Short mmCIF file of C-alpha atoms in Angstrom, two decimals:
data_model
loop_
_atom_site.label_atom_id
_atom_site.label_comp_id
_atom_site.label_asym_id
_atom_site.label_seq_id
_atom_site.Cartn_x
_atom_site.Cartn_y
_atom_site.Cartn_z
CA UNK A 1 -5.93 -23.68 -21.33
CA UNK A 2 -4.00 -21.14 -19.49
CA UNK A 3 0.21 -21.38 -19.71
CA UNK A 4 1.73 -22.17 -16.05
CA UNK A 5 3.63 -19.23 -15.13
CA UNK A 6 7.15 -19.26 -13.02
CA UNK A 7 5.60 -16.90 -10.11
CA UNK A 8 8.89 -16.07 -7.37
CA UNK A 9 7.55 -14.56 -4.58
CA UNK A 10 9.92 -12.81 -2.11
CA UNK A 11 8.69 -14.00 1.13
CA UNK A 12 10.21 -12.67 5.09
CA UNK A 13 10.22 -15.28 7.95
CA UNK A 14 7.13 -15.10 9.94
CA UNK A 15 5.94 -12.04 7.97
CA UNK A 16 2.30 -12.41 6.00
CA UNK A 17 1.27 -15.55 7.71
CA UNK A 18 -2.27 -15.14 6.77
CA UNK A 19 -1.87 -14.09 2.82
CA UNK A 20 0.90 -15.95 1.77
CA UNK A 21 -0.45 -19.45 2.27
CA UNK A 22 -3.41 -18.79 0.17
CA UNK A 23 -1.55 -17.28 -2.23
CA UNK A 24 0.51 -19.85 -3.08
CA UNK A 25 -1.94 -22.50 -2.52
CA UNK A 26 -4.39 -20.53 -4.93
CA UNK A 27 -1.43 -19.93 -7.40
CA UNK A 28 -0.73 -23.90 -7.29
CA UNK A 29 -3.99 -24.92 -7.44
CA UNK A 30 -4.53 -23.61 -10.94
CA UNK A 31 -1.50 -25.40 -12.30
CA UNK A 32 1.55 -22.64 -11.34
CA UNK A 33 4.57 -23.21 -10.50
CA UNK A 34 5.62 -21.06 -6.92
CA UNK A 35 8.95 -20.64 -6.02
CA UNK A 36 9.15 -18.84 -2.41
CA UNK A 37 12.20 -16.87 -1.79
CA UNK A 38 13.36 -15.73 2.03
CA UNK A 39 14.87 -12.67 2.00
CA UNK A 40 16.77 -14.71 4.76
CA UNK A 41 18.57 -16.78 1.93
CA UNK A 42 19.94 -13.61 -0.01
CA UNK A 43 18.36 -13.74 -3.04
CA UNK A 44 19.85 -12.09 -5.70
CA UNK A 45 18.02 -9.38 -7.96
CA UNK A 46 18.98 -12.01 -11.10
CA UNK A 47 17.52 -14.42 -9.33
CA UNK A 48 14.27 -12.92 -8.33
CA UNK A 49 13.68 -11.87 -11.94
CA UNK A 50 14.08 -14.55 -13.42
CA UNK A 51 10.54 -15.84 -14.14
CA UNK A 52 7.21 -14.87 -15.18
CA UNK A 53 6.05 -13.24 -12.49
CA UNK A 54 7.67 -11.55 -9.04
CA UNK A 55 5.41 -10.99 -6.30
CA UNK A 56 7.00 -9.31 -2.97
CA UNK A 57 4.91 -10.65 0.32
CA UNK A 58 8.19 -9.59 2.03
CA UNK A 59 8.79 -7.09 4.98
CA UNK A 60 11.53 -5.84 3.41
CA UNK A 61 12.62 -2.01 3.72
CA UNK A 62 15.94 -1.35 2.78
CA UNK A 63 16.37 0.95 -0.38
CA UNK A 64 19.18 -0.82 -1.42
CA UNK A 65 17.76 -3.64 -1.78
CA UNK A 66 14.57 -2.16 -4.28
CA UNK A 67 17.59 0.39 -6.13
CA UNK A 68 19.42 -3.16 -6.85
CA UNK A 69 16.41 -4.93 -7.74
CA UNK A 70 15.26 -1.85 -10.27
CA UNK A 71 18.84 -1.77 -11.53
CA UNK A 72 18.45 -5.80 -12.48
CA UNK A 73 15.37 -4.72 -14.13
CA UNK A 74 16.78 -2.15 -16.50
CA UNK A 75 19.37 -4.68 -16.79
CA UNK A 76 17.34 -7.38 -18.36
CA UNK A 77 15.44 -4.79 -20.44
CA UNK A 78 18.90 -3.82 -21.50
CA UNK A 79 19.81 -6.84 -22.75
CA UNK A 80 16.58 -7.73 -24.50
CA UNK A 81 16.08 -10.20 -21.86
CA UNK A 82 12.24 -11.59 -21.03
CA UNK A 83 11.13 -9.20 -17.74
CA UNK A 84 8.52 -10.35 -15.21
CA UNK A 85 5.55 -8.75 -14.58
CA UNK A 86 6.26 -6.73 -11.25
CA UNK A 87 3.88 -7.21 -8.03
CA UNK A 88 5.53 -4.35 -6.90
CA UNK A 89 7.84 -2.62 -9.31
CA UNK A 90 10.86 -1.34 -6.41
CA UNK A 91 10.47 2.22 -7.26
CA UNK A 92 6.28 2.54 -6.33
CA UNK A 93 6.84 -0.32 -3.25
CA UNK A 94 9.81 2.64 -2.24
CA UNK A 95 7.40 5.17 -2.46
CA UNK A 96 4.57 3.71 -0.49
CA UNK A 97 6.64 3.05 2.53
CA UNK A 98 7.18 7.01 3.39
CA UNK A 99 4.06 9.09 3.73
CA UNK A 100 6.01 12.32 2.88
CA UNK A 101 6.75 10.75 -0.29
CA UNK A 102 3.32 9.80 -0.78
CA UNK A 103 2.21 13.37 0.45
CA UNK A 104 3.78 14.94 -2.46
CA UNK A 105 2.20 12.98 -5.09
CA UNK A 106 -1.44 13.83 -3.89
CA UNK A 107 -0.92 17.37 -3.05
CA UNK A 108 -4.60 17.80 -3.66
CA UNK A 109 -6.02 14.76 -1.80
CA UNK A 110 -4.42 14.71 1.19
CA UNK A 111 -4.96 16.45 5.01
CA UNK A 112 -3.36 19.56 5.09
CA UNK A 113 0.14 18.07 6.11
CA UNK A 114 3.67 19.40 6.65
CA UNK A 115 6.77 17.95 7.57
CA UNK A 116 8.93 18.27 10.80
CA UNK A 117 12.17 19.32 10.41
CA UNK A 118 12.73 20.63 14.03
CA UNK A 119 13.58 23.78 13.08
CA UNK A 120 10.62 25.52 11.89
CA UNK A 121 8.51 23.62 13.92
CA UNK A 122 6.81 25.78 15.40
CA UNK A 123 5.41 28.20 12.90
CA UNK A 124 3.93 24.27 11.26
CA UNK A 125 2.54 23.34 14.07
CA UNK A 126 0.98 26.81 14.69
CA UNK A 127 -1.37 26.12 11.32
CA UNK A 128 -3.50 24.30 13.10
CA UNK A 129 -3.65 26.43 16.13
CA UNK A 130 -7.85 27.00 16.75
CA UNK A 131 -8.24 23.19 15.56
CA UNK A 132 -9.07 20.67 18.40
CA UNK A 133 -6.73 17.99 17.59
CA UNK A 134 -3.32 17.47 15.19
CA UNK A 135 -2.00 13.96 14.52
CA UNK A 136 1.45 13.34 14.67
CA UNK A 137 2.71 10.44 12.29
CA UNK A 138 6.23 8.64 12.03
CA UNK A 139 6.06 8.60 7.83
CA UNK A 140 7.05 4.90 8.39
CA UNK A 141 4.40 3.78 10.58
CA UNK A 142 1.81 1.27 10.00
CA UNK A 143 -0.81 -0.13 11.25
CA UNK A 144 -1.59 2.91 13.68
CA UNK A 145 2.39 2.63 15.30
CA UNK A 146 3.68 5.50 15.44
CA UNK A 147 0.40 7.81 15.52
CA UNK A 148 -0.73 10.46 18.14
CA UNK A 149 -3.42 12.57 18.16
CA UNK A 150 -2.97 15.64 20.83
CA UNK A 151 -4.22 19.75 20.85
CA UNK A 152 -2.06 21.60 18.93
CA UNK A 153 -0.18 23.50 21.96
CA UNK A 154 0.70 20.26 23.25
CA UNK A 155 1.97 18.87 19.99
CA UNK A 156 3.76 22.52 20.41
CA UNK A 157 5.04 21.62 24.05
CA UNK A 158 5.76 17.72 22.89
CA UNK A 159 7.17 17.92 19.15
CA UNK A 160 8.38 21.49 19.17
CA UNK A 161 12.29 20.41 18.36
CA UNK A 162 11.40 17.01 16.64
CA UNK A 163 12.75 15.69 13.40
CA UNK A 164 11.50 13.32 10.81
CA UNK A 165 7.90 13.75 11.81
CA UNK A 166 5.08 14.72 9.97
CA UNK A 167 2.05 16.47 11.24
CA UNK A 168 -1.21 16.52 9.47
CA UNK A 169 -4.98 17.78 10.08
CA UNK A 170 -6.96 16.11 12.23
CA UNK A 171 -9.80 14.92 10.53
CA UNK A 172 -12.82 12.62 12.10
CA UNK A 173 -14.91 10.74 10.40
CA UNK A 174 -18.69 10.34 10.75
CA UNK A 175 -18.71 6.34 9.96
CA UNK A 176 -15.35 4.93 9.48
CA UNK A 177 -12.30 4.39 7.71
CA UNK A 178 -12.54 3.61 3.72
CA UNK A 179 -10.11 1.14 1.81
CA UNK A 180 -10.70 0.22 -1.32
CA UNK A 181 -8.11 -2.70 -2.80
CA UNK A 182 -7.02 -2.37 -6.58
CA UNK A 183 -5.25 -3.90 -8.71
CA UNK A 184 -3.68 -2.27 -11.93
CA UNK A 185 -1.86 -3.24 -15.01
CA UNK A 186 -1.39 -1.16 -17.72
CA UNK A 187 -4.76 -0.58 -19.12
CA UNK A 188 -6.62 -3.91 -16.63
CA UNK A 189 -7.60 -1.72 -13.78
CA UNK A 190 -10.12 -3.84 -11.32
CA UNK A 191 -11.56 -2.79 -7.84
CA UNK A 192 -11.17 -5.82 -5.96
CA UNK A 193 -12.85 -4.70 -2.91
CA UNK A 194 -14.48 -1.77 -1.01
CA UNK A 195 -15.35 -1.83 2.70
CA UNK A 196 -15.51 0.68 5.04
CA UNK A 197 -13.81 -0.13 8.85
CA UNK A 198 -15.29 1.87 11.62
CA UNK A 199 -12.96 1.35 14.73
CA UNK A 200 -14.15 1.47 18.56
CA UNK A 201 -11.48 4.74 18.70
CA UNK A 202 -10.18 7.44 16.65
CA UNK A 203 -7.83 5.24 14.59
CA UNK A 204 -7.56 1.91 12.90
CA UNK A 205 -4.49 -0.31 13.60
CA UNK A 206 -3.14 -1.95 16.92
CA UNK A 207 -5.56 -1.44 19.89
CA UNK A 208 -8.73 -0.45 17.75
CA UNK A 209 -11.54 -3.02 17.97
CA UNK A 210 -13.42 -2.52 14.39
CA UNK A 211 -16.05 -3.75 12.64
CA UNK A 212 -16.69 -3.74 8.45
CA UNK A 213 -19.34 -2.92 5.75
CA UNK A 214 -19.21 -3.18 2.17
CA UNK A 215 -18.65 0.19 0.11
CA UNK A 216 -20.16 0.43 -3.55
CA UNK A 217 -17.87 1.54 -5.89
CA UNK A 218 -20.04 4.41 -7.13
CA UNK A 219 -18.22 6.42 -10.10
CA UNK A 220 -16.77 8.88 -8.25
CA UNK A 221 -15.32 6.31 -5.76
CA UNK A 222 -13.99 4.32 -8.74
CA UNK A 223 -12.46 6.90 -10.52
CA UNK A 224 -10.79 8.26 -7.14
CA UNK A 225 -9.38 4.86 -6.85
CA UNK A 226 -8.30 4.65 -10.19
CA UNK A 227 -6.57 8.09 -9.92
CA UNK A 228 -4.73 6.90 -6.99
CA UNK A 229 -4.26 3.94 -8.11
CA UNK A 230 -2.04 4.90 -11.64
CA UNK A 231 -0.29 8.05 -9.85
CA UNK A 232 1.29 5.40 -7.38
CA UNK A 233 2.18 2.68 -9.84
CA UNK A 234 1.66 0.13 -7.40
CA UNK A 235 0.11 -3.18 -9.13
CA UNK A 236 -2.01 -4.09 -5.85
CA UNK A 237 -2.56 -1.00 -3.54
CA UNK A 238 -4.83 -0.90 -0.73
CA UNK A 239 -5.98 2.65 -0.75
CA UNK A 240 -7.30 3.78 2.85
CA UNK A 241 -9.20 7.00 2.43
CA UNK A 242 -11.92 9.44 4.51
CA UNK A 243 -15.02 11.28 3.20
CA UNK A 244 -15.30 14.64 4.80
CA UNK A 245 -18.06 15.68 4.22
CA UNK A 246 -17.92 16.67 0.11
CA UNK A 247 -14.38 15.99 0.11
CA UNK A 248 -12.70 12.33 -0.10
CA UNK A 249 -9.73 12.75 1.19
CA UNK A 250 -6.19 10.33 1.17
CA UNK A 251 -4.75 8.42 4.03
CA UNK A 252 -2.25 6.51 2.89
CA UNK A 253 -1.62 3.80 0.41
CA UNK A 254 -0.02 0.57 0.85
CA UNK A 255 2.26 -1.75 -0.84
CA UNK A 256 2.13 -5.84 -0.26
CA UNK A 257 -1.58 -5.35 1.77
CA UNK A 258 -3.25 -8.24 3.19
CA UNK A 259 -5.40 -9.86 0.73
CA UNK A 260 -7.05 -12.02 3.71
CA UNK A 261 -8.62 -8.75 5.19
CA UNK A 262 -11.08 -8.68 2.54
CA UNK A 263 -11.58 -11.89 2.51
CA UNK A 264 -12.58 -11.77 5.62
CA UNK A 265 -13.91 -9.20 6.90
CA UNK A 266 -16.54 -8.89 3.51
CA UNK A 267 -16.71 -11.87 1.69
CA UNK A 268 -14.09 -10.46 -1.14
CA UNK A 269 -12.62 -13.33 -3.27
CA UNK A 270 -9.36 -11.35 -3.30
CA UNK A 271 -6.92 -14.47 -3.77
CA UNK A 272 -9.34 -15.62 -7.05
CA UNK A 273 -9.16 -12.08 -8.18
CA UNK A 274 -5.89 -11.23 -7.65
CA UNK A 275 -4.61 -14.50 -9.51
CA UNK A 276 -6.81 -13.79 -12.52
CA UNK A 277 -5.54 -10.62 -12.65
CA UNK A 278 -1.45 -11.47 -12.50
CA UNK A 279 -2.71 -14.19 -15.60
CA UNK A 280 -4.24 -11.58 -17.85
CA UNK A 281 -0.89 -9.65 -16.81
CA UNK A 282 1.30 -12.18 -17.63
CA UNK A 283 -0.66 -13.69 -21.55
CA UNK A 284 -0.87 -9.58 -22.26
CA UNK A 285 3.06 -9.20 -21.67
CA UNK A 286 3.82 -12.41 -23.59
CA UNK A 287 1.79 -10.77 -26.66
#
């Protein structure tokens, strides 16, 4: 019989409404005990910690917030106090919300990218002069806000002076967008599904009509998740990805993805999966 775990999860008002339900109902239903916390009601990094498991389904942003949390972390290690297992650990969810950050970790797997600094704009932008399109990304975007695509003399004429911009290759794809959802814990690394989205325009996010396939996770596809996957640190990562031709190239990653999406849009039993996995986690730290 499997030990009920204390699982906090760090929850944002009207934030997640399609995950977090079936989270917790799939957490309770195998005999856990879920304590939701609104970032709303303060929470204190003590407080969140204190239990076997944290899970963030929260829209939280603010460094402080993660340094503080980390800091209560290193805290109870300090003190040879029980830690929870971390669904995300502050530094990797910190990481995952700025694409330059994530840019620098994958030097060799992403679009040729550079950052704006509105100085030397124009020389970046320039790289790509010859190339039909750029794209133009706010590094804290999601869900295609903050993402244009333009020629690069009018990303010249539009973005020449801008700051805290990125610009990056353009790169279509022949069939769609890849993301591949994974969960890792030490050495329990598990592919919990693989579907490719092929949008009615350029992009994926708000305004794109798409429809989804199932991906196999071939070797090379697994290992390239698995890669990703342990350079980020993040316990559940949605990976979105493009294959170029012979290359497979990095989008993004994400921290605190929506586990429904698989669900359903390809059958996935993400919640099932993603509470077996958190158990392993949880009897393998207890060892």
């Amino acid at each position: 019989m499997k030990q009920p775990l204390e699982i906090n999860i760090l929850s944002s008002d009207g934030y997640d409404r399609q995950s977090l339900p079936l989270i917790v109902s799939t957490f309770e239903d195998r005999g856990h005990q879920v304590n939701l916390m609104p970032v709303e009601n303060s929470p204190e990094a003590a407080e969140i910690l204190d239990g076997d498991v944290f899970i963030d389904r929260s829209a939280v942003i603010d460094v402080n917030f993660f340094r503080d949390m980390a800091l209560g972390y290193f805290m109870r290690r300090a003190d040879n106090k029980p830690t929870p297992v971390m669904v995300d650990n502050p530094f990797s969810t910190m990481i995952s919300f700025d694409k330059r950050k994530t840019h620098r970790m994958f030097p060799d797997l992403i679009p040729e990218t550079y950052d704006l600094d509105g100085v030397t704009n124009h020389d970046t932008i320039s790289n790509f002069i010859g190339d039909e399109y750029v794209v133009i990304k706010d590094p804290f975007g999601w869900y295609g806000n903050g993402i244009v695509r333009l020629s690069p003399d009018q990303a010249l004429a539009d973005y020449g002076l801008a700051e805290g911009l990125v610009v990056q290759k353009y790169i279509p794809f022949s069939e769609g967008l890849g993301r591949i959802y994974t969960l890792n814990y030490e050495a329990d690394f598990l592919v919990m599904a693989s579907y490719m989205e092929t949008p009615d325009i350029w992009r994926s996010g708000e305004g794109a009509k798409s429809t989804y396939r199932p991906v196999e996770v071939t070797k090379p596809l697994h290992e390239f998740a698995r890669q990703v996957s342990k350079i980020s640190g993040l316990y559940l990562n949605a990976i979105d990805y493009i294959d170029s031709g012979e290359d497979r190239l990095l989008l993004e990653i994400n921290a605190v993805p929506n586990l429904y999406a698989p669900h359903n849009n390809v059958g996935a039993n993400s919640f099932e999966l993603f509470a077996e996995h958190v158990e392993r986690s949880a009897a393998s730290r207890r060892v």
